Tab-separated table of C-alpha atoms in Angstrom:
chain	number	residue	atom	x	y	z
A	1430	MET	CA	0.132	0.015	-0.162
A	1431	LEU	CA	1.432	3.391	-0.593
A	1432	THR	CA	1.093	4.969	2.601
A	1433	GLU	CA	3.312	2.118	3.820
A	1434	ARG	CA	5.885	3.062	1.327
A	1435	LEU	CA	5.859	7.070	2.186
A	1436	ALA	CA	5.819	6.638	6.220
A	1437	PRO	CA	9.338	6.116	6.513
A	1438	ILE	CA	10.465	8.675	4.096
A	1439	ARG	CA	13.200	11.542	5.662
A	1440	PHE	CA	14.746	12.566	2.679
A	1441	LEU	CA	13.345	13.842	-0.654
A	1442	LEU	CA	15.483	14.011	-3.583
A	1443	THR	CA	14.504	14.883	-7.146
A	1444	ASP	CA	15.336	15.621	-10.521
A	1445	VAL	CA	15.543	19.193	-11.598
A	1446	ASP	CA	14.632	19.641	-15.552
A	1447	GLY	CA	11.081	18.128	-16.216
A	1448	VAL	CA	10.242	17.656	-12.614
A	1449	LEU	CA	11.138	21.010	-11.008
A	1450	THR	CA	10.913	22.851	-14.145
A	1451	ASP	CA	8.739	21.946	-17.139
A	1452	GLY	CA	11.695	20.226	-19.248
A	1453	ARG	CA	12.251	23.538	-21.504
A	1454	LEU	CA	15.718	24.937	-21.662
A	1455	TYR	CA	15.781	28.786	-21.921
A	1456	PHE	CA	18.918	30.607	-23.036
A	1457	ASP	CA	19.308	34.507	-23.335
A	1458	HIS	CA	21.288	36.336	-25.943
A	1459	ALA	CA	24.144	35.552	-24.266
A	1460	GLY	CA	23.945	31.808	-24.222
A	1461	ASN	CA	23.196	31.895	-20.473
A	1462	GLU	CA	20.723	29.283	-19.307
A	1463	THR	CA	17.764	30.139	-17.195
A	1464	LYS	CA	15.157	27.867	-15.471
A	1465	VAL	CA	11.591	28.765	-14.274
A	1466	PHE	CA	10.296	27.139	-11.278
A	1467	HIS	CA	6.836	27.028	-9.656
A	1468	VAL	CA	6.209	28.779	-6.336
A	1469	LEU	CA	3.971	25.626	-5.033
A	1470	ASP	CA	7.405	23.511	-5.430
A	1471	GLY	CA	9.246	26.102	-3.353
A	1472	ALA	CA	6.361	25.849	-0.973
A	1473	ALA	CA	6.544	22.095	-0.864
A	1474	PHE	CA	10.296	22.540	0.182
A	1475	ALA	CA	9.504	24.693	2.655
A	1476	TYR	CA	6.819	22.407	4.366
A	1477	TRP	CA	9.234	19.932	4.354
A	1478	HIS	CA	11.778	21.138	6.160
A	1479	ARG	CA	9.480	22.768	8.580
A	1480	SER	CA	8.657	19.044	9.209
A	1481	GLY	CA	11.900	18.162	10.193
A	1482	PHE	CA	13.128	16.746	6.881
A	1483	GLN	CA	16.044	16.964	4.703
A	1484	SER	CA	15.970	17.400	0.676
A	1485	GLY	CA	18.258	17.195	-2.351
A	1486	LEU	CA	18.729	18.005	-5.983
A	1487	LEU	CA	20.217	15.572	-8.388
A	1488	SER	CA	20.673	16.544	-11.950
A	1489	GLY	CA	22.269	15.603	-15.236
A	1490	ARG	CA	22.479	19.417	-16.046
A	1491	ASP	CA	24.594	21.972	-14.534
A	1492	CYS	CA	23.328	25.416	-14.261
A	1493	PRO	CA	23.821	28.235	-11.730
A	1494	ALA	CA	20.222	28.962	-11.308
A	1495	VAL	CA	19.462	25.614	-10.025
A	1496	VAL	CA	22.155	26.407	-7.212
A	1497	HIS	CA	20.508	29.591	-6.576
A	1498	ARG	CA	17.078	28.040	-6.439
A	1499	ALA	CA	18.374	25.347	-3.899
A	1500	GLU	CA	20.213	27.824	-1.527
A	1501	SER	CA	16.739	30.181	-1.497
A	1502	SER	CA	14.730	26.750	-0.888
A	1503	GLY	CA	16.997	25.604	1.655
A	1504	ILE	CA	17.761	22.369	-0.393
A	1505	GLU	CA	21.199	20.609	1.491
A	1506	GLU	CA	22.430	18.624	-0.964
A	1507	VAL	CA	23.038	19.750	-4.957
A	1508	HIS	CA	24.417	17.313	-7.159
A	1509	LEU	CA	24.487	18.794	-10.774
A	1510	GLY	CA	26.220	17.380	-13.964
A	1511	LYS	CA	25.558	13.861	-12.671
A	1512	LEU	CA	24.890	11.566	-15.708
A	1513	ASP	CA	25.320	8.300	-13.546
A	1514	LYS	CA	23.060	9.253	-10.426
A	1515	LEU	CA	23.466	6.073	-8.640
A	1516	PRO	CA	26.486	7.155	-7.185
A	1517	ALA	CA	25.427	10.256	-5.641
A	1518	LEU	CA	22.424	8.655	-4.268
A	1519	LEU	CA	24.539	5.953	-2.463
A	1520	ASP	CA	26.677	8.944	-1.448
A	1521	ILE	CA	23.815	10.827	0.364
A	1522	GLN	CA	22.335	7.740	1.750
A	1523	THR	CA	25.868	6.853	3.263
A	1524	ARG	CA	26.414	10.526	4.640
A	1525	HIS	CA	22.849	10.974	5.864
A	1526	GLY	CA	22.909	7.716	7.684
A	1527	LEU	CA	19.867	6.331	5.834
A	1528	GLU	CA	18.387	3.407	4.586
A	1529	LEU	CA	17.027	3.378	0.843
A	1530	ASP	CA	13.539	2.993	2.185
A	1531	GLU	CA	13.500	6.315	3.953
A	1532	ILE	CA	14.474	8.268	0.263
A	1533	ALA	CA	11.872	9.520	-1.888
A	1534	TYR	CA	12.889	10.508	-5.681
A	1535	ILE	CA	10.992	11.984	-8.191
A	1536	GLY	CA	12.771	11.664	-11.892
A	1537	ASP	CA	11.140	12.034	-15.549
A	1538	ASP	CA	13.927	10.261	-17.827
A	1539	LEU	CA	15.805	7.469	-18.510
A	1540	LEU	CA	19.070	8.632	-16.509
A	1541	ASP	CA	17.118	8.813	-13.381
A	1542	LEU	CA	16.079	4.748	-13.653
A	1543	PRO	CA	18.568	3.554	-11.522
A	1544	VAL	CA	17.658	5.743	-8.667
A	1545	LEU	CA	14.212	5.179	-9.015
A	1546	ARG	CA	14.920	1.578	-8.608
A	1547	LYS	CA	16.611	1.589	-5.647
A	1548	VAL	CA	14.783	4.376	-3.001
A	1549	GLY	CA	11.624	3.385	-1.257
A	1550	PHE	CA	9.254	5.668	-3.105
A	1551	SER	CA	9.651	6.698	-6.536
A	1552	ALA	CA	7.656	9.150	-8.671
A	1553	THR	CA	7.377	10.584	-12.187
A	1554	PRO	CA	5.136	13.562	-13.539
A	1555	PRO	CA	2.623	12.677	-16.329
A	1556	ASN	CA	5.183	14.339	-18.567
A	1557	GLY	CA	7.979	12.211	-17.769
A	1558	ARG	CA	8.966	9.241	-20.385
A	1559	PRO	CA	6.304	6.643	-20.541
A	1560	GLU	CA	8.887	3.787	-20.147
A	1561	LEU	CA	9.318	5.169	-16.473
A	1562	ARG	CA	5.711	4.335	-15.362
A	1563	GLU	CA	6.491	0.677	-14.683
A	1564	PHE	CA	9.331	1.367	-12.429
A	1565	VAL	CA	7.998	3.725	-10.284
A	1566	HIS	CA	5.316	3.550	-7.381
A	1567	TYR	CA	3.453	7.167	-8.300
A	1568	VAL	CA	2.865	8.972	-11.464
A	1569	THR	CA	1.864	12.381	-10.342
A	1570	LYS	CA	-1.640	14.334	-11.631
A	1571	THR	CA	0.566	17.690	-11.606
A	1572	PRO	CA	3.081	17.857	-14.625
A	1573	GLY	CA	6.519	18.668	-13.595
A	1574	GLY	CA	7.461	22.475	-13.272
A	1575	PHE	CA	3.464	23.106	-12.218
A	1576	GLY	CA	3.708	21.500	-8.823
A	1577	ALA	CA	4.533	17.653	-8.834
A	1578	VAL	CA	6.867	17.992	-6.041
A	1579	ARG	CA	4.276	19.497	-4.058
A	1580	GLU	CA	1.767	17.097	-4.848
A	1581	VAL	CA	4.552	14.433	-3.631
A	1582	VAL	CA	5.475	16.181	-0.525
A	1583	GLU	CA	1.751	16.773	0.616
A	1584	MET	CA	1.240	12.932	0.061
A	1585	ILE	CA	4.538	11.822	2.375
A	1586	LEU	CA	3.243	14.699	5.089
A	1587	LYS	CA	-0.236	13.413	4.895
A	1588	ALA	CA	0.947	9.692	5.143
A	1589	LYS	CA	3.134	10.375	8.321
A	1590	GLY	CA	0.439	12.651	9.924
A	1591	LEU	CA	2.348	15.770	9.531
A	1592	TRP	CA	-0.228	17.688	6.772
A	1593	GLU	CA	-2.338	18.874	9.671
A	1594	GLN	CA	0.329	20.738	11.499
A	1595	ILE	CA	0.795	22.579	7.962
A	1596	MET	CA	-2.924	23.472	8.085
A	1597	ALA	CA	-3.378	24.497	11.215
A	1598	THR	CA	-1.109	27.521	10.798
A	1599	ASP	CA	-2.293	28.180	7.209
A	1600	GLY	CA	1.264	27.305	5.732
A	1601	ARG	CA	2.845	29.922	7.707
A	1602	PRO	CA	5.838	28.861	9.784
């Protein structure tokens, strides 16, 4: 049952492009890459951290805008430019003293498969590659870049009985 998978989760790890963004890449006239992030996902990280949990980003691409978003969202672990994502997952697991079933991962493409297969809870947004659906525990209703991370965070916090605390303060700290 999904609730039993969600209850042990203590660490949220997510891909960036296609999960925290809609997957499109934006370049300005000088060739600098920019990203568009949704405020719902930013609030999700705030609720997650206020509930006492940690988070990280794991991306095959490297972009300074991602580092800035991570810093402004309180995301502790940022691993960019990782085409082989499994070593980063195992490093995070070891350094944080986690079991794999205590880690959730949201990914949208084939590079995410090794991590999706290992963690306790895995999800992909509906705009993710269809091949991933047979390997994940959940397909979000919300597309990547539009609150898919928020959807997963709410699910986990509800499974842990912690969402009521967020609601009791109207989302305020």
